[in-house]
Tab-separated table of C-alpha atoms and ligand atoms in Angstrom:
chain	number	residue	atom	x	y	z
P	1	MET	CA	192.804	48.682	178.208
P	2	TRP	CA	193.064	44.924	178.746
P	3	LYS	CA	189.875	44.554	176.769
P	4	THR	CA	191.490	46.290	173.793
P	5	VAL	CA	194.617	44.145	173.991
P	6	TYR	CA	192.500	41.041	174.363
P	7	ASN	CA	190.302	41.943	171.405
P	8	TRP	CA	193.311	42.740	169.255
P	9	LEU	CA	194.837	39.344	170.031
P	10	ASP	CA	191.485	37.575	169.716
P	11	GLU	CA	190.954	38.927	166.217
P	12	ARG	CA	194.344	37.581	165.127
P	13	ILE	CA	194.662	34.271	166.968
P	14	GLY	CA	191.037	33.584	167.814
P	15	LEU	CA	191.508	33.251	171.564
P	16	ASN	CA	187.782	32.795	172.121
P	17	ASP	CA	187.599	29.962	169.608
P	18	LEU	CA	190.643	28.324	171.154
P	19	TYR	CA	189.058	28.588	174.571
P	20	THR	CA	185.719	27.059	173.540
P	21	ASN	CA	187.312	24.334	171.459
P	22	ILE	CA	189.987	23.270	173.910
P	23	LEU	CA	188.831	24.070	177.418
P	24	ASP	CA	185.069	24.398	177.001
P	25	ARG	CA	184.396	21.604	174.535
P	26	PRO	CA	181.336	19.419	175.069
P	27	GLU	CA	181.935	16.196	176.963
P	28	PRO	CA	179.753	13.151	177.435
P	29	LYS	CA	178.881	12.321	181.017
P	30	THR	CA	182.114	10.862	182.258
P	31	SER	CA	183.854	10.236	185.553
P	32	TRP	CA	186.860	11.206	187.624
P	33	TRP	CA	188.799	8.467	185.858
P	34	ASN	CA	188.757	10.706	182.792
P	35	THR	CA	190.934	13.242	184.589
P	36	LEU	CA	193.965	10.966	184.707
P	37	GLY	CA	195.232	11.954	181.251
P	38	SER	CA	195.216	15.614	182.261
P	39	ALA	CA	196.860	14.679	185.542
P	40	SER	CA	199.623	12.891	183.625
P	41	MET	CA	200.120	15.949	181.461
P	42	PHE	CA	200.210	18.214	184.502
P	43	LEU	CA	202.913	16.010	186.015
P	44	PHE	CA	204.854	16.092	182.766
P	45	ILE	CA	204.852	19.898	182.879
P	46	PHE	CA	205.903	19.868	186.533
P	47	GLN	CA	208.688	17.399	185.839
P	48	GLY	CA	209.828	19.690	183.046
P	49	LEU	CA	209.906	22.786	185.261
P	50	THR	CA	211.596	21.159	188.255
P	51	GLY	CA	213.983	19.353	185.897
P	52	ILE	CA	215.051	22.639	184.317
P	53	PHE	CA	215.666	24.039	187.794
P	54	LEU	CA	217.736	20.989	188.736
P	55	THR	CA	220.076	21.520	185.778
P	56	VAL	CA	221.009	24.886	187.286
P	57	TYR	CA	223.175	22.998	189.813
P	58	TYR	CA	223.416	19.392	188.639
P	59	THR	CA	226.588	18.351	186.770
P	60	PRO	CA	226.512	15.220	184.592
P	61	SER	CA	230.072	14.115	185.221
P	62	PRO	CA	231.234	11.114	187.259
P	63	ASP	CA	233.475	13.448	189.268
P	64	HIS	CA	230.758	15.830	190.272
P	65	ALA	CA	227.299	14.321	189.769
P	66	TYR	CA	227.069	12.882	193.264
P	67	ASP	CA	228.489	15.967	194.970
P	68	SER	CA	226.322	18.333	192.987
P	69	ILE	CA	223.189	16.417	194.044
P	70	ASN	CA	224.396	16.544	197.636
P	71	TYR	CA	224.838	20.258	197.261
P	72	ILE	CA	221.301	20.637	195.907
P	73	MET	CA	219.956	18.734	198.898
P	74	GLU	CA	221.995	20.468	201.582
P	75	GLY	CA	223.516	23.668	200.241
P	76	VAL	CA	220.839	25.353	198.130
P	77	ALA	CA	217.711	27.008	199.500
P	78	PHE	CA	214.715	24.747	198.791
P	79	GLY	CA	216.888	22.340	196.828
P	80	TRP	CA	215.282	19.477	198.753
P	81	LEU	CA	211.873	20.702	197.599
P	82	ILE	CA	212.732	20.978	193.911
P	83	ARG	CA	214.490	17.617	193.863
P	84	GLY	CA	211.778	16.066	196.041
P	85	ILE	CA	209.044	17.080	193.615
P	86	HIS	CA	211.056	15.809	190.663
P	87	HIS	CA	211.918	12.533	192.431
P	88	TRP	CA	208.420	11.649	193.661
P	89	GLY	CA	206.740	13.179	190.632
P	90	ALA	CA	208.652	10.740	188.436
P	91	THR	CA	207.246	7.734	190.259
P	92	LEU	CA	203.775	9.227	190.399
P	93	MET	CA	203.833	9.962	186.670
P	94	VAL	CA	204.597	6.352	185.764
P	95	ILE	CA	201.767	5.191	188.029
P	96	LEU	CA	199.272	7.751	186.721
P	97	VAL	CA	200.076	7.097	183.075
P	98	PHE	CA	199.622	3.395	183.694
P	99	ILE	CA	196.271	3.804	185.473
P	100	HIS	CA	195.164	6.164	182.676
P	101	MET	CA	196.028	3.413	180.204
P	102	LEU	CA	194.081	0.869	182.245
P	103	ARG	CA	191.031	3.126	182.335
P	104	VAL	CA	191.168	3.572	178.547
P	105	PHE	CA	191.378	-0.197	178.255
P	106	TYR	CA	188.493	-0.942	180.630
P	107	THR	CA	186.192	1.608	179.022
P	108	ALA	CA	187.192	0.208	175.613
P	109	SER	CA	188.033	3.748	174.477
P	110	PHE	CA	190.776	2.481	172.191
P	111	LYS	CA	188.279	1.413	169.515
P	112	TYR	CA	187.439	3.180	166.254
P	113	PRO	CA	188.122	6.066	165.708
P	114	ARG	CA	190.583	6.240	168.612
P	115	GLU	CA	193.067	3.491	167.674
P	116	LEU	CA	195.695	6.048	166.773
P	117	THR	CA	195.203	7.828	170.110
P	118	TRP	CA	195.869	4.455	171.742
P	119	LEU	CA	198.970	3.774	169.645
P	120	ILE	CA	200.374	7.201	170.438
P	121	GLY	CA	199.502	6.388	174.042
P	122	ILE	CA	201.711	3.320	173.935
P	123	GLY	CA	204.517	5.575	172.750
P	124	LEU	CA	203.751	7.891	175.680
P	125	PHE	CA	203.916	5.018	178.147
P	126	LEU	CA	207.232	3.768	176.773
P	127	THR	CA	208.827	7.220	176.707
P	128	THR	CA	207.605	7.845	180.264
P	129	LEU	CA	209.384	4.654	181.320
P	130	GLY	CA	212.426	5.827	179.369
P	131	MET	CA	212.447	9.041	181.388
P	132	GLY	CA	212.465	6.997	184.570
P	133	PHE	CA	215.225	4.695	183.363
P	134	THR	CA	217.552	7.475	182.221
P	135	GLY	CA	216.814	9.737	185.187
P	136	TYR	CA	217.602	7.017	187.712
P	137	LEU	CA	221.286	6.947	186.738
P	138	LEU	CA	221.887	10.676	187.103
P	139	PRO	CA	222.607	10.856	190.893
P	140	TRP	CA	225.486	8.430	190.148
P	141	ASN	CA	225.214	6.686	193.513
P	142	GLN	CA	225.624	2.971	194.183
P	143	LYS	CA	221.964	2.211	193.619
P	144	SER	CA	221.737	4.044	190.317
P	145	PHE	CA	225.061	2.719	189.084
P	146	TRP	CA	224.134	-0.931	189.644
P	147	ALA	CA	220.533	-0.492	188.515
P	148	THR	CA	221.809	0.830	185.202
P	149	THR	CA	224.419	-1.915	185.005
P	150	VAL	CA	221.650	-4.484	185.376
P	151	GLY	CA	219.194	-2.655	183.117
P	152	THR	CA	221.622	-2.297	180.249
P	153	GLN	CA	222.854	-5.864	180.771
P	154	ILE	CA	219.271	-7.069	180.332
P	155	ALA	CA	219.020	-5.114	177.083
P	156	GLY	CA	222.240	-6.897	176.114
P	157	THR	CA	220.547	-10.299	176.186
P	158	VAL	CA	218.573	-9.547	173.018
P	159	PRO	CA	219.549	-12.236	170.470
P	160	PHE	CA	222.118	-11.178	167.819
P	161	LEU	CA	221.750	-7.426	168.406
P	162	GLY	CA	222.337	-7.604	172.156
P	163	GLU	CA	225.953	-6.578	172.236
P	164	PHE	CA	225.328	-3.676	169.896
P	165	ILE	CA	222.377	-2.438	171.969
P	166	LEU	CA	224.377	-2.714	175.176
P	167	LYS	CA	227.261	-0.719	173.727
P	168	ALA	CA	224.935	1.873	172.229
P	169	LEU	CA	223.170	2.385	175.547
P	170	ARG	CA	226.369	2.542	177.583
P	171	GLY	CA	228.454	4.372	175.019
P	172	GLY	CA	230.969	1.516	175.242
P	173	PRO	CA	231.274	-1.910	176.837
P	174	ASP	CA	231.173	-0.578	180.421
P	175	LEU	CA	229.428	2.108	182.395
P	176	SER	CA	231.533	5.252	182.151
P	177	ALA	CA	231.458	9.003	181.838
P	178	LEU	CA	230.009	8.438	178.361
P	179	THR	CA	227.082	6.513	179.829
P	180	LEU	CA	226.254	9.262	182.281
P	181	GLN	CA	226.527	11.927	179.611
P	182	ARG	CA	224.294	10.179	177.085
P	183	PHE	CA	221.720	9.262	179.716
P	184	PHE	CA	221.684	12.906	180.727
P	185	SER	CA	221.230	14.039	177.152
P	186	ALA	CA	218.462	11.500	176.606
P	187	HIS	CA	216.812	12.486	179.867
P	188	ILE	CA	216.732	16.232	179.339
P	189	TRP	CA	216.603	16.617	175.536
P	190	ILE	CA	215.831	13.594	173.434
P	191	ILE	CA	213.074	11.809	175.337
P	192	PRO	CA	211.262	14.956	176.569
P	193	ALA	CA	211.198	16.254	172.987
P	194	ILE	CA	209.615	13.007	171.790
P	195	LEU	CA	207.254	12.970	174.750
P	196	ALA	CA	206.133	16.556	174.162
P	197	ALA	CA	205.518	15.892	170.478
P	198	LEU	CA	203.536	12.739	171.251
P	199	ILE	CA	201.457	14.578	173.867
P	200	GLY	CA	200.705	17.219	171.237
P	201	ILE	CA	199.375	14.627	168.772
P	202	HIS	CA	197.543	12.772	171.553
P	203	LEU	CA	195.758	15.966	172.613
P	204	PHE	CA	194.967	16.939	169.050
P	205	LEU	CA	193.306	13.573	168.488
P	206	ILE	CA	191.375	13.774	171.750
P	207	ILE	CA	190.048	17.220	170.905
P	208	LYS	CA	189.245	16.119	167.366
P	209	HIS	CA	187.274	13.033	168.409
P	210	GLY	CA	185.972	14.188	171.763
P	211	GLU	CA	185.947	11.900	174.780
P	212	SER	CA	184.352	8.520	174.330
P	213	HIS	CA	181.214	7.990	176.368
P	214	TRP	CA	181.277	5.393	179.083
P	215	PRO	CA	180.131	1.953	177.911
P	216	GLN	CA	176.463	1.252	178.634
P	217	LYS	CA	174.832	-2.108	179.364
P	218	GLU	CA	173.874	-2.461	175.684
P	219	ASP	CA	177.391	-1.808	174.396
V	1	MET	CA	176.367	33.818	181.994
V	2	SER	CA	173.211	33.430	184.052
V	3	ASP	CA	171.355	36.418	185.456
V	4	SER	CA	171.036	35.022	188.960
V	5	HIS	CA	173.424	36.072	191.678
V	6	GLU	CA	174.219	32.491	192.535
V	7	LEU	CA	177.507	31.107	191.348
V	8	SER	CA	176.927	28.853	188.373
V	9	ARG	CA	178.556	25.435	188.304
V	10	ARG	CA	180.890	26.533	185.504
V	11	ASP	CA	181.966	29.682	187.281
V	12	PHE	CA	182.579	27.687	190.424
V	13	ILE	CA	184.909	25.376	188.516
V	14	LYS	CA	186.709	28.331	186.957
V	15	VAL	CA	187.205	30.088	190.278
V	16	THR	CA	188.323	26.914	192.045
V	17	THR	CA	190.771	26.096	189.279
V	18	GLY	CA	192.135	29.621	189.499
V	19	ILE	CA	192.560	29.494	193.266
V	20	VAL	CA	194.095	26.030	193.389
V	21	GLY	CA	196.382	26.879	190.461
V	22	GLY	CA	197.405	30.118	192.125
V	23	LEU	CA	198.137	28.331	195.393
V	24	ILE	CA	200.258	25.653	193.764
V	25	GLY	CA	201.990	28.315	191.705
V	26	THR	CA	202.916	30.328	194.795
V	27	ILE	CA	203.898	27.378	196.963
V	28	ILE	CA	206.282	26.132	194.292
V	29	GLY	CA	207.043	29.421	192.580
V	30	LEU	CA	208.361	31.404	195.547
V	31	PRO	CA	210.785	28.705	196.747
V	32	SER	CA	211.948	28.314	193.140
V	33	ILE	CA	213.022	31.931	193.045
V	34	PHE	CA	215.095	31.509	196.211
V	35	TYR	CA	216.494	28.274	194.791
V	36	LEU	CA	217.699	30.111	191.691
V	37	ILE	CA	219.250	33.140	193.367
V	38	ASP	CA	220.656	31.260	196.366
V	39	PRO	CA	224.367	31.663	195.465
V	40	ALA	CA	223.891	35.425	195.295
V	41	LEU	CA	222.572	35.413	198.861
V	42	GLN	CA	225.466	33.457	200.372
V	43	GLU	CA	227.796	35.402	202.643
V	44	GLY	CA	231.470	34.940	201.851
V	45	GLY	CA	233.754	37.386	203.539
V	46	LYS	CA	236.438	35.346	205.292
V	47	GLU	CA	239.210	37.551	206.609
V	48	ALA	CA	242.917	36.872	206.761
V	49	TRP	CA	246.364	38.425	207.106
V	50	ILE	CA	248.384	37.488	204.049
V	51	PRO	CA	252.196	37.650	203.977
V	52	ILE	CA	253.472	39.336	200.814
V	53	GLY	CA	257.235	39.518	201.334
V	54	LYS	CA	260.083	40.829	203.502
V	55	PHE	CA	260.316	44.560	204.016
V	56	GLU	CA	264.092	44.463	203.486
V	57	ASP	CA	263.587	42.979	199.995
V	58	MET	CA	261.488	45.915	198.873
V	59	GLN	CA	263.528	48.667	197.283
V	60	VAL	CA	262.652	52.300	197.146
V	61	GLY	CA	261.438	53.260	193.674
V	62	ILE	CA	260.918	49.737	192.380
V	63	PRO	CA	257.437	48.233	192.693
V	64	TYR	CA	257.683	44.914	194.514
V	65	PRO	CA	255.310	42.375	192.967
V	66	PHE	CA	253.479	39.805	195.042
V	67	SER	CA	250.679	37.364	194.419
V	68	PHE	CA	248.695	34.872	196.430
V	69	THR	CA	245.818	32.485	195.902
V	70	ARG	CA	242.792	31.930	198.053
V	71	VAL	CA	240.781	28.735	197.952
V	72	GLN	CA	237.072	29.192	198.154
V	73	VAL	CA	234.390	26.542	198.328
V	74	ASN	CA	231.906	27.207	195.567
V	75	GLY	CA	229.053	24.726	195.626
V	76	TRP	CA	230.610	21.267	195.529
V	77	GLU	CA	233.994	22.438	194.382
V	78	ARG	CA	236.996	24.251	195.767
V	79	THR	CA	238.126	27.007	193.451
V	80	ALA	CA	241.458	28.761	193.727
V	81	SER	CA	241.393	32.438	192.805
V	82	SER	CA	244.562	34.452	192.348
V	83	PHE	CA	245.151	37.925	193.632
V	84	GLY	CA	248.175	40.147	193.459
V	85	GLY	CA	249.622	43.578	193.620
V	86	TYR	CA	252.692	45.721	194.094
V	87	ALA	CA	254.242	47.132	197.227
V	88	ILE	CA	255.871	50.517	196.755
V	89	ARG	CA	258.400	51.435	199.393
V	90	LYS	CA	258.900	55.132	200.003
V	91	SER	CA	261.135	55.352	203.037
V	92	ASP	CA	262.643	53.375	205.874
V	93	SER	CA	259.333	53.271	207.651
V	94	PRO	CA	257.136	50.257	206.887
V	95	ASP	CA	254.147	52.455	207.702
V	96	GLU	CA	254.693	54.409	204.526
V	97	LEU	CA	254.386	51.418	202.231
V	98	LEU	CA	251.841	51.858	199.487
V	99	ILE	CA	250.305	48.516	198.548
V	100	LEU	CA	248.477	48.483	195.237
V	101	ASN	CA	245.991	45.911	193.990
V	102	SER	CA	246.899	44.795	190.469
V	103	ARG	CA	243.276	44.366	189.486
V	104	CYS	CA	242.557	46.919	186.762
V	105	THR	CA	239.887	49.402	187.768
V	106	HIS	CA	238.419	49.295	184.281
V	107	LEU	CA	237.143	45.736	183.867
V	108	ALA	CA	239.254	43.666	186.230
V	109	CYS	CA	242.106	42.319	184.107
V	110	THR	CA	245.489	42.103	185.852
V	111	VAL	CA	247.961	44.915	185.259
V	112	ASN	CA	251.742	44.369	185.086
V	113	TRP	CA	254.582	46.736	185.907
V	114	SER	CA	256.692	47.529	182.882
V	115	ASP	CA	260.209	48.808	183.559
V	116	GLU	CA	260.530	50.422	180.133
V	117	ALA	CA	257.212	52.236	180.277
V	118	LYS	CA	257.649	53.016	183.975
V	119	ALA	CA	253.964	52.225	184.310
V	120	TYR	CA	251.531	49.433	185.036
V	121	LEU	CA	250.077	48.287	181.724
V	122	CYS	CA	246.778	46.526	181.297
V	123	PRO	CA	246.731	43.937	178.470
V	124	CYS	CA	242.985	44.196	177.957
V	125	HIS	CA	242.275	47.764	176.819
V	126	ASP	CA	245.673	49.409	177.034
V	127	ALA	CA	245.250	51.190	180.323
V	128	LYS	CA	248.356	52.791	181.795
V	129	PHE	CA	248.804	53.545	185.490
V	130	GLY	CA	251.675	55.440	187.085
V	131	MET	CA	253.968	54.037	189.780
V	132	GLU	CA	251.553	54.970	192.565
V	133	GLY	CA	248.501	53.770	190.705
V	134	GLU	CA	247.292	57.020	189.155
V	135	VAL	CA	245.665	56.768	185.723
V	136	LEU	CA	247.965	57.920	182.912
V	137	ASP	CA	246.058	56.715	179.905
V	138	GLY	CA	243.170	54.564	178.803
V	139	PRO	CA	239.632	53.865	179.966
V	140	PRO	CA	239.912	53.219	183.748
V	141	PRO	CA	237.633	55.460	185.810
V	142	ARG	CA	239.943	55.727	188.838
V	143	ALA	CA	243.406	54.946	190.182
V	144	LEU	CA	244.389	51.411	191.152
V	145	ASP	CA	242.851	50.209	194.407
V	146	ILE	CA	245.070	49.926	197.458
V	147	TYR	CA	245.186	47.385	200.254
V	148	GLU	CA	244.381	49.756	203.096
V	149	GLU	CA	245.719	47.791	206.037
V	150	HIS	CA	249.098	46.172	206.479
V	151	ARG	CA	251.398	45.299	209.363
V	152	ILE	CA	254.934	44.084	209.808
V	153	ALA	CA	255.641	40.836	211.589
V	154	GLU	CA	258.622	40.296	213.959
V	155	ASP	CA	260.772	38.736	211.248
V	156	GLY	CA	260.181	41.697	208.935
V	157	THR	CA	257.474	40.137	206.799
V	158	ILE	CA	254.805	42.486	205.532
V	159	GLU	CA	251.272	41.169	205.854
V	160	ILE	CA	248.180	42.674	204.272
V	161	PHE	CA	244.657	42.459	205.525
V	162	PHE	CA	242.413	40.635	203.076
V	163	LYS	CA	238.665	40.165	203.114
V	164	GLU	CA	236.983	37.877	200.627
V	165	ALA	CA	234.207	39.372	198.570
Y	301	LIG	C1	202.445	10.987	179.152
Y	301	LIG	C2	201.408	10.214	179.152
Y	301	LIG	C3	199.971	10.582	178.729
Y	301	LIG	C4	199.362	11.818	178.719
Y	301	LIG	C5	199.969	13.164	179.123
Y	301	LIG	C6	198.016	11.589	178.247
Y	301	LIG	C7	197.052	12.595	178.126
Y	301	LIG	C8	195.710	12.332	177.833
Y	301	LIG	C9	194.627	13.253	178.042
Y	301	LIG	C10	194.768	14.700	178.593
Y	301	LIG	C11	193.464	12.624	177.650
Y	301	LIG	C12	192.008	13.165	177.742
Y	301	LIG	C13	191.458	12.996	179.151
Y	301	LIG	C14	191.361	11.556	179.592
Y	301	LIG	O1	190.630	10.773	178.950
Y	301	LIG	O2	192.012	11.198	180.587
Y	301	LIG	C15	193.829	11.318	177.159
Y	301	LIG	C16	192.947	10.393	176.599
Y	301	LIG	C17	193.326	9.173	176.010
Y	301	LIG	N1	194.552	8.534	176.197
Y	301	LIG	FE1	196.177	9.379	177.062
Y	301	LIG	N2	197.851	10.263	177.937
Y	301	LIG	C18	199.019	9.606	178.229
Y	301	LIG	C19	199.264	8.251	178.076
Y	301	LIG	C20	198.397	7.332	177.406
Y	301	LIG	C21	198.646	5.920	177.274
Y	301	LIG	C22	199.861	5.182	177.862
Y	301	LIG	C23	197.586	5.406	176.544
Y	301	LIG	C24	197.348	3.986	176.078
Y	301	LIG	C25	198.257	3.201	175.557
Y	301	LIG	C26	196.695	6.500	176.243
Y	301	LIG	C27	195.562	6.418	175.486
Y	301	LIG	C28	194.540	7.344	175.488
Y	301	LIG	C29	193.277	7.225	174.766
Y	301	LIG	C30	192.859	6.087	173.799
Y	301	LIG	C31	192.512	8.377	175.096
Y	301	LIG	C32	191.088	8.735	174.613
Y	301	LIG	C33	190.153	8.348	175.731
Y	301	LIG	C34	188.712	8.692	175.410
Y	301	LIG	O3	188.440	9.326	174.371
Y	301	LIG	O4	187.874	8.342	176.266
Y	301	LIG	N3	197.203	7.657	176.790
Y	301	LIG	N4	195.191	11.153	177.288
Y	302	LIG	S1	240.391	45.922	181.979
Y	302	LIG	FE1	242.195	47.061	182.104
Y	302	LIG	S2	241.924	48.434	180.487
Y	302	LIG	FE2	240.044	47.351	180.422
């Protein structure tokens, strides 16, 4: 029965080909350091899932954001777990993505033909930081409020464009309900969409070129 | 795969990945389900005696309207919900009061007594209930609900027993 279903699907989508080309593709002899990209992607997926769950209770409004987070932590079954994973996963993701970038740098894997993979990678690093920056404001507590005040103020020091950037980030001259709302929107829609698209291209390029082999003495 | 009975390196990886993935999936997946359905598992059910009016103000043959609000804590917010009904006096005995719930038995809109129609009318799908709650017309499956328990306080105030859902 399953065999028939599988074969039917395989004939139309080529499941077997997908499997060999994506999960069973040949690799040069590499090391555990080469698993960090996959680990980053795994964390991204986990952040996505736990983030979706958090929006079931979280409210992005100055009146309720703080209380709704409190409720998640104390009132909802396993709320502490879901938020805990999302909270620590965020930090871990930034660290992992950065170490992954370092490993690509040290093994010189950014060279021809992988320059584009590297450039996309820079986009991935920046958007990952963007996730952290926008997510930090959402609990709307003292720490997040002042961190965002400082962060947006720093962006405001850019010559000429500074004031415009500051207002665009905050949705006005000061932190307000508009700031919280646009950070929320950026955090759950805009940046994840960019991140997911970039990961897609990144993976496509990796599968297309294969992993680089580790540099030898002669290299 | 290989003919030998030993587990090949590739199969070992596949099985391990499956087991570890399954474990993580269960450890996170099960709590997630409880997380999502948690509000449905909360017990409400606070009980109270609610005053609805003086017995002497209720006249035989004229439904006496009353309403009250209850504040419930839902998540991080207090929500006020309104309830109401009609007391129908039949005699001099407070025991014989019939206290109807004005929540339509069709789909929960609020019915209103109309003096002209001599009926409770529902604005939503034109239901019509008679003075004592019986269905006269429209889609409701049964008569209006009644508040089963009531008592009279020393000063003549009627109180109904109310249990939150
Ligand atoms: C969200 C963040 C990221 C994800 C999900 C991700 C994912 C991956 C994956 C799954 C691989 C293949 C396995 C591996 O070599 O580890 C990979 C390789 C690679 N990544 Fe990333 N990556 C991310 C960020 C970055 C960053 C910040 C850079 C550099 C600026 C980068 C540059 C590269 C390059 C050049 C390769 C090819 C390495 C090779 O062929 O040996 N990536 N990435
Ligand atoms: S809800 Fe009253 S008629 Fe439908």
